[in-house]
Amino acid sequence: MGKILGLTGDEATAEAMRQINPDVLAAYPITPQTETVQRFSEFVAEGIVATEMVRVESEHSAMSACLGAAAAGARAMTATSANGLALMWEICYIAASYRLPIIMAVVNRALSGPINIHCDHSDSMGARDAGWIQIYSENCQEAYDNLIQAIRIAEEEKVRLPVMVTFDGFIISHAMERVETLEDDEVSQFIGKYKNAYSLLDVDSPVTYGPLDLYDYYFEHKRQQIEAMEISLEVIQKIGREFGDLSGRYYDLMGNCHLEGAELVIVAAGSTAGTVKSVVDELRERGEKVGLLKMRVFRPFPAKQIAEVLRGVKAVAVLDRSVSFGAQGGPIFMEIRSALFDEIKPPAVVNYIYGLGGRDIGVDEIKRVYKNLERITHTKKVDELVGYLGLRE
Amino acid sequence: MPSLKVLSRKKELLTGGHRLCAGCGASIIVRQVLMAAEDPVVMSSATGCLEVATTIYPFTAWRIPWIHCAFENSASTLSGVEAAYRSLKRQGKIDRTIKFIAFGGDGGTYDIGLQALSGVLERGHNLLYICYDNQAYMNCLSTSSLIMTEDGVKRITEVKEGDEVYAFDQKTYQLVLKKCIGIFDNGIKDVYELTTLHHSIKATANHPFLVLKRNGRGKKNNFVWQTISEMKMGDEIVVLKNLDEGESFKFDFNKVKKGDYKVNRFKNFLIDNKYFEIEKVRDIKLVRPEPTLDLRVEGEHNFIADGIVVHNTGIQRSSATPEGAATTTSPVGKAIPEGKQRPRKDLTRIVAAHDAPYVAQANPAYYNDLIKKVQKALSTEGPTFINVLSPCPRGWRYDPSLSIQIAKLAVLTGVWPLYEVEKGQYRITYRPKKRHPLREWLESQGRFRHLLRDENKGIVERLEKQVEEKEKSLLALAGEETSA
Amino acid sequence: MKEKGWRDIPWGGLILEEGNAEKYKTGDWRTHRPVWDERKCTHCLLCWVYCPDSSIIVKEEKFKQFDYDHCKGCGICSTQCPTKAIHMEEETKFALKEGGK
């Protein structure tokens, strides 16, 4: 087994990257991702990684360079946050459409404006249609574990989609936690070698990347991407099992949930899931039938699995740390509601928007949510479909 | 530099069958550049004429590994490929010598792509960036459309500026003659074929037609312009009666009487109009992507093409567009007589200021010079850049057979000096014995025609001075004497 | 050519066959075609270096023929030939001969 280290989220990411040892890393600094790139630069300077580091002049170029590198048959990684991801947005779609297994750590931070450097999920949620697999991490350990699994998920022959692994900015990225790391060679063995069947550097078999699709082919190319996303559900589960066999920490489409006998469930992604868990433990001691469903994989959305685990639950509160302006609620809420639509006896589902721009959320708010869910179960009435936690009215 | 004969033995790496315009400078440049390369090449291309026309799925004209990503990042995309190459080479996973060439038009280089290029230059990647500069964003009617001109029915490709073309006067419902003030290339677009009982025309989805809008019983009908994408079968459009292909037309004008304007469900709206009638759209179908052109007519905003009244609607200015050029976003008008008001960016000097080890300006008419420069650039360690003038028959408005001739004029008039900057040392690689007057350059292309008017003499003088100043400054940098 | 479904085309929009644009015949764009006068040709190959469509076929370092499948009739070769060994003729003449369209 590897070491047990005290690492912040950024440091854990850098450590995972060091062990993955990508051929190319192209990144641009942005708070709160900066520590990752800084730490990794030190590895490069010391010569302990083989990585060619491209210190690009913008995030747009970061993703462009990663795309070029991946098309050239190299393992490419990057990291960013918020507006950095927003600037890459155009190229993210292209990278997914070219089926390039680029791995990106997204340190969740609010999208401007006004400019805010603290945590919320608006950045990765904003990119949810880009065609990337999205995996949310609760803590530093998960950030480390998810990045390593991401390589295998992305490079799987039938998948070949880029993967973004997220974790909360500042809350996780800058907080030191206990992280169990694997040995260097355990990681190398687990991820294996990257083989791109169609590399630009294979000059004897020239390929063309990025042609002009007219109306007669674009749709078919998109359908291929949809198929790959479908297939990735199974692959993510498979890799999660393999990783568990190696490390003892098993992963599935949803995070480790606490749903045994639960009637009132809170769904949350990111570090808040940890807060909810501590409330769940406390309330259960008092005999309350409460539970937590931790979102892990958001894209592809594991609708079937979520509908299964929520069967028999009476009321669900979905916590969203982002807004979709003009929509009927936050992104996770809408997907969950849709997943439960066909259930014969679906639970009542309500939404709470919280934590925008780094607004803190504590155990008291979570307890209030459970109280509200209880009231909904007894009165069989939903007063407010979408509520806000921690907002000053 | 190897002779043309030796170069001709190399395999053609850009095939025929791409859909660039006839006479396009870009593909001439690409071919010459690939002739010059001795090692295998991996190429990236920005979105633009070259990229779009050479890779229409499922066809590719490239015989080399090639990647297009987006408009503004040819440089940064290729820098990732080059970084991968360096990384894999260092790890012993690859051992071939491969060269990297990034292509971008002036749009994708001077404007939106400038940041990516600058980043690459500063980081020192080992790649060559070539800008094919056709001095605008180049991009209606399919080129096979027939236009009704005073001299008979002509193919749109044969219509010249100044030709008198028939148009539909919307106020009087008459046929009128209007002067053609320009033909614009709109690039490769999906072309639809619209058929009525007697006519058929090919046009792009956004091309407007004059459609009859029936407003209900007792109400007056009116004509509206609608695009193919808004139209459907059964729509009634204004068409010309009795179009005989190849016949010359002699028209007497016939005034439409007031009573003819009445609504009549069962007869043509234009009752007893000698030249126009309404026909129903029988079919609108997609044909295939084709090169398209747009025709501009003075005053009236429509003209008759293939017997159907169609609307005017390609060629926008970039920061590489020279001062005085007419483009669709810097057209000539009463308030702005010169077209583009600002001088163009001197990108070559901007790149040289990055202290890149090799920077040059080249021209496909001087292929020896160009090939030598490409070879020098490819054998130089670090980021290199060559700015190549790319003549554009459609955007600059001249006959396609003159592309090379006009490219030469650019050098002879001093508009596009040929020089290189090697490790900061400027050197002029070709200098005409005597610089030709700028007027020769302006006279050769339709985009400058307005400058030849008497009232614009002052502008021409100013532009001539600009060329002089640039020449002086370049000579000073190169440490050469100005000619008398 | 019947178009393929999403299962039958390579993923990622990749085109795996190099230079297959050759199958797309742009020769029908022409209104005029270049005609070669063997007697005047000095095989300088200027036409070849200036052709935008790779439509001058050179064999053994000599001009062999035009690729009429792809030649768009731009006329650059004719304008640039130093010995006037290439002149442009109306395509219709040949269309009729070749069974016409």
PDB file of C-alpha atoms in Angstrom, chain B residues 4-9 11-12 14-24 27-28 31-32 35 55 57-63 155 157 188 288-289 291 364-367 399-405 408, chain C residues 1 9-10 13-15 17-26 28-32 42-56 58 60-62 67 70 72-77 79-80:
ATOM      1  CA  LEU B   4      11.142  22.619 -60.021  1.00  0.00           C
ATOM      2  CA  LYS B   5      11.988  19.436 -61.885  1.00  0.00           C
ATOM      3  CA  VAL B   6      13.347  17.798 -58.768  1.00  0.00           C
ATOM      4  CA  LEU B   7      10.439  19.078 -56.698  1.00  0.00           C
ATOM      5  CA  SER B   8       7.995  17.689 -59.247  1.00  0.00           C
ATOM      6  CA  ARG B   9       9.052  14.166 -58.341  1.00  0.00           C
ATOM      7  CA  LYS B  11       4.074  13.109 -54.212  1.00  0.00           C
ATOM      8  CA  GLU B  12       1.263  15.687 -54.366  1.00  0.00           C
ATOM      9  CA  LEU B  14      -2.877  18.265 -51.540  1.00  0.00           C
ATOM     10  CA  THR B  15      -5.149  16.508 -53.998  1.00  0.00           C
ATOM     11  CA  GLY B  16      -7.474  18.017 -56.563  1.00  0.00           C
ATOM     12  CA  GLY B  17     -11.138  17.761 -55.680  1.00  0.00           C
ATOM     13  CA  HIS B  18     -11.047  20.395 -52.956  1.00  0.00           C
ATOM     14  CA  ARG B  19     -13.639  23.120 -53.360  1.00  0.00           C
ATOM     15  CA  LEU B  20     -11.645  26.320 -53.156  1.00  0.00           C
ATOM     16  CA  CYS B  21     -12.582  28.851 -55.811  1.00  0.00           C
ATOM     17  CA  ALA B  22     -10.985  28.582 -59.220  1.00  0.00           C
ATOM     18  CA  GLY B  23      -7.786  30.614 -59.094  1.00  0.00           C
ATOM     19  CA  CYS B  24      -7.570  30.688 -55.278  1.00  0.00           C
ATOM     20  CA  SER B  27      -4.051  26.234 -52.419  1.00  0.00           C
ATOM     21  CA  ILE B  28      -1.177  27.504 -54.575  1.00  0.00           C
ATOM     22  CA  ARG B  31       1.217  23.243 -52.566  1.00  0.00           C
ATOM     23  CA  GLN B  32       4.398  25.299 -52.687  1.00  0.00           C
ATOM     24  CA  MET B  35       6.818  21.024 -51.980  1.00  0.00           C
ATOM     25  CA  THR B  55     -12.313  18.871 -45.723  1.00  0.00           C
ATOM     26  CA  TYR B  57     -16.967  15.327 -44.800  1.00  0.00           C
ATOM     27  CA  PRO B  58     -16.487  12.612 -45.900  1.00  0.00           C
ATOM     28  CA  PHE B  59     -13.808  14.003 -48.217  1.00  0.00           C
ATOM     29  CA  THR B  60     -10.360  15.264 -47.345  1.00  0.00           C
ATOM     30  CA  ALA B  61      -7.889  16.674 -49.842  1.00  0.00           C
ATOM     31  CA  TRP B  62      -4.986  16.149 -47.436  1.00  0.00           C
ATOM     32  CA  ARG B  63      -2.416  13.423 -47.767  1.00  0.00           C
ATOM     33  CA  ARG B 155     -24.018  32.881 -65.992  1.00  0.00           C
ATOM     34  CA  THR B 157     -19.752  33.970 -63.040  1.00  0.00           C
ATOM     35  CA  ILE B 188     -19.151  26.904 -50.021  1.00  0.00           C
ATOM     36  CA  ARG B 288     -25.342  19.771 -52.433  1.00  0.00           C
ATOM     37  CA  PRO B 289     -22.743  22.147 -51.099  1.00  0.00           C
ATOM     38  CA  PRO B 291     -19.477  27.612 -54.189  1.00  0.00           C
ATOM     39  CA  PRO B 364       3.313  32.589 -54.312  1.00  0.00           C
ATOM     40  CA  ALA B 365       4.263  34.406 -57.518  1.00  0.00           C
ATOM     41  CA  TYR B 366       7.848  34.279 -56.311  1.00  0.00           C
ATOM     42  CA  TYR B 367       7.911  30.570 -55.653  1.00  0.00           C
ATOM     43  CA  ASP B 399     -10.484  37.388 -63.278  1.00  0.00           C
ATOM     44  CA  PRO B 400      -9.239  34.132 -61.702  1.00  0.00           C
ATOM     45  CA  SER B 401      -6.556  33.641 -64.363  1.00  0.00           C
ATOM     46  CA  LEU B 402      -4.742  36.712 -63.057  1.00  0.00           C
ATOM     47  CA  SER B 403      -4.025  35.538 -59.492  1.00  0.00           C
ATOM     48  CA  ILE B 404      -0.291  35.133 -59.976  1.00  0.00           C
ATOM     49  CA  GLN B 405      -0.017  38.289 -62.057  1.00  0.00           C
ATOM     50  CA  LYS B 408       3.417  39.897 -58.592  1.00  0.00           C
TER      51      LYS B 408
ATOM     52  CA  MET C   1     -23.937   7.259 -53.053  1.00  0.00           C
ATOM     53  CA  ILE C   9     -18.862   5.806 -39.965  1.00  0.00           C
ATOM     54  CA  PRO C  10     -15.669   6.340 -37.956  1.00  0.00           C
ATOM     55  CA  GLY C  13     -15.685  12.902 -37.362  1.00  0.00           C
ATOM     56  CA  LEU C  14     -12.357  11.462 -38.441  1.00  0.00           C
ATOM     57  CA  ILE C  15     -11.577  10.929 -42.081  1.00  0.00           C
ATOM     58  CA  GLU C  17      -8.743   7.756 -46.047  1.00  0.00           C
ATOM     59  CA  GLU C  18      -6.039  10.198 -47.084  1.00  0.00           C
ATOM     60  CA  GLY C  19      -6.739  12.445 -50.052  1.00  0.00           C
ATOM     61  CA  ASN C  20     -10.100  10.898 -50.910  1.00  0.00           C
ATOM     62  CA  ALA C  21     -11.288  14.293 -52.165  1.00  0.00           C
ATOM     63  CA  GLU C  22      -9.884  13.065 -55.450  1.00  0.00           C
ATOM     64  CA  LYS C  23     -13.143  11.201 -55.836  1.00  0.00           C
ATOM     65  CA  TYR C  24     -14.970  14.525 -55.956  1.00  0.00           C
ATOM     66  CA  LYS C  25     -14.745  15.730 -59.524  1.00  0.00           C
ATOM     67  CA  THR C  26     -14.572  19.501 -59.633  1.00  0.00           C
ATOM     68  CA  ASP C  28     -17.593  20.171 -64.020  1.00  0.00           C
ATOM     69  CA  TRP C  29     -17.088  23.653 -62.601  1.00  0.00           C
ATOM     70  CA  ARG C  30     -15.271  24.645 -65.776  1.00  0.00           C
ATOM     71  CA  THR C  31     -16.535  26.972 -68.434  1.00  0.00           C
ATOM     72  CA  HIS C  32     -13.195  26.848 -70.232  1.00  0.00           C
ATOM     73  CA  THR C  42       9.571  23.769 -72.813  1.00  0.00           C
ATOM     74  CA  HIS C  43       8.586  21.787 -69.711  1.00  0.00           C
ATOM     75  CA  CYS C  44       9.544  24.660 -67.442  1.00  0.00           C
ATOM     76  CA  LEU C  45       6.831  23.401 -65.047  1.00  0.00           C
ATOM     77  CA  LEU C  46       5.667  26.890 -64.120  1.00  0.00           C
ATOM     78  CA  CYS C  47       2.091  25.792 -64.814  1.00  0.00           C
ATOM     79  CA  TRP C  48       2.592  22.988 -62.326  1.00  0.00           C
ATOM     80  CA  VAL C  49       3.944  25.189 -59.546  1.00  0.00           C
ATOM     81  CA  TYR C  50       1.083  27.666 -59.986  1.00  0.00           C
ATOM     82  CA  CYS C  51      -1.892  25.329 -60.337  1.00  0.00           C
ATOM     83  CA  PRO C  52      -4.305  25.718 -57.390  1.00  0.00           C
ATOM     84  CA  ASP C  53      -5.917  22.351 -58.024  1.00  0.00           C
ATOM     85  CA  SER C  54      -2.972  19.981 -58.444  1.00  0.00           C
ATOM     86  CA  SER C  55      -4.314  19.441 -61.945  1.00  0.00           C
ATOM     87  CA  ILE C  56      -1.106  19.543 -63.912  1.00  0.00           C
ATOM     88  CA  VAL C  58       4.021  15.889 -64.371  1.00  0.00           C
ATOM     89  CA  GLU C  60       9.531  12.214 -65.433  1.00  0.00           C
ATOM     90  CA  GLU C  61      10.010  15.931 -64.821  1.00  0.00           C
ATOM     91  CA  LYS C  62       7.972  16.786 -67.919  1.00  0.00           C
ATOM     92  CA  ASP C  67      -6.244  16.408 -64.854  1.00  0.00           C
ATOM     93  CA  HIS C  70     -10.389  18.303 -61.252  1.00  0.00           C
ATOM     94  CA  LYS C  72     -11.579  24.236 -62.641  1.00  0.00           C
ATOM     95  CA  GLY C  73     -10.472  26.196 -65.688  1.00  0.00           C
ATOM     96  CA  CYS C  74      -9.094  29.150 -63.712  1.00  0.00           C
ATOM     97  CA  GLY C  75      -6.653  29.884 -66.530  1.00  0.00           C
ATOM     98  CA  ILE C  76      -3.620  30.665 -64.368  1.00  0.00           C
ATOM     99  CA  CYS C  77      -1.535  28.103 -66.253  1.00  0.00           C
ATOM    100  CA  THR C  79      -1.644  33.266 -68.247  1.00  0.00           C
ATOM    101  CA  GLN C  80       1.653  32.214 -66.704  1.00  0.00           C
TER     102      GLN C  80
END
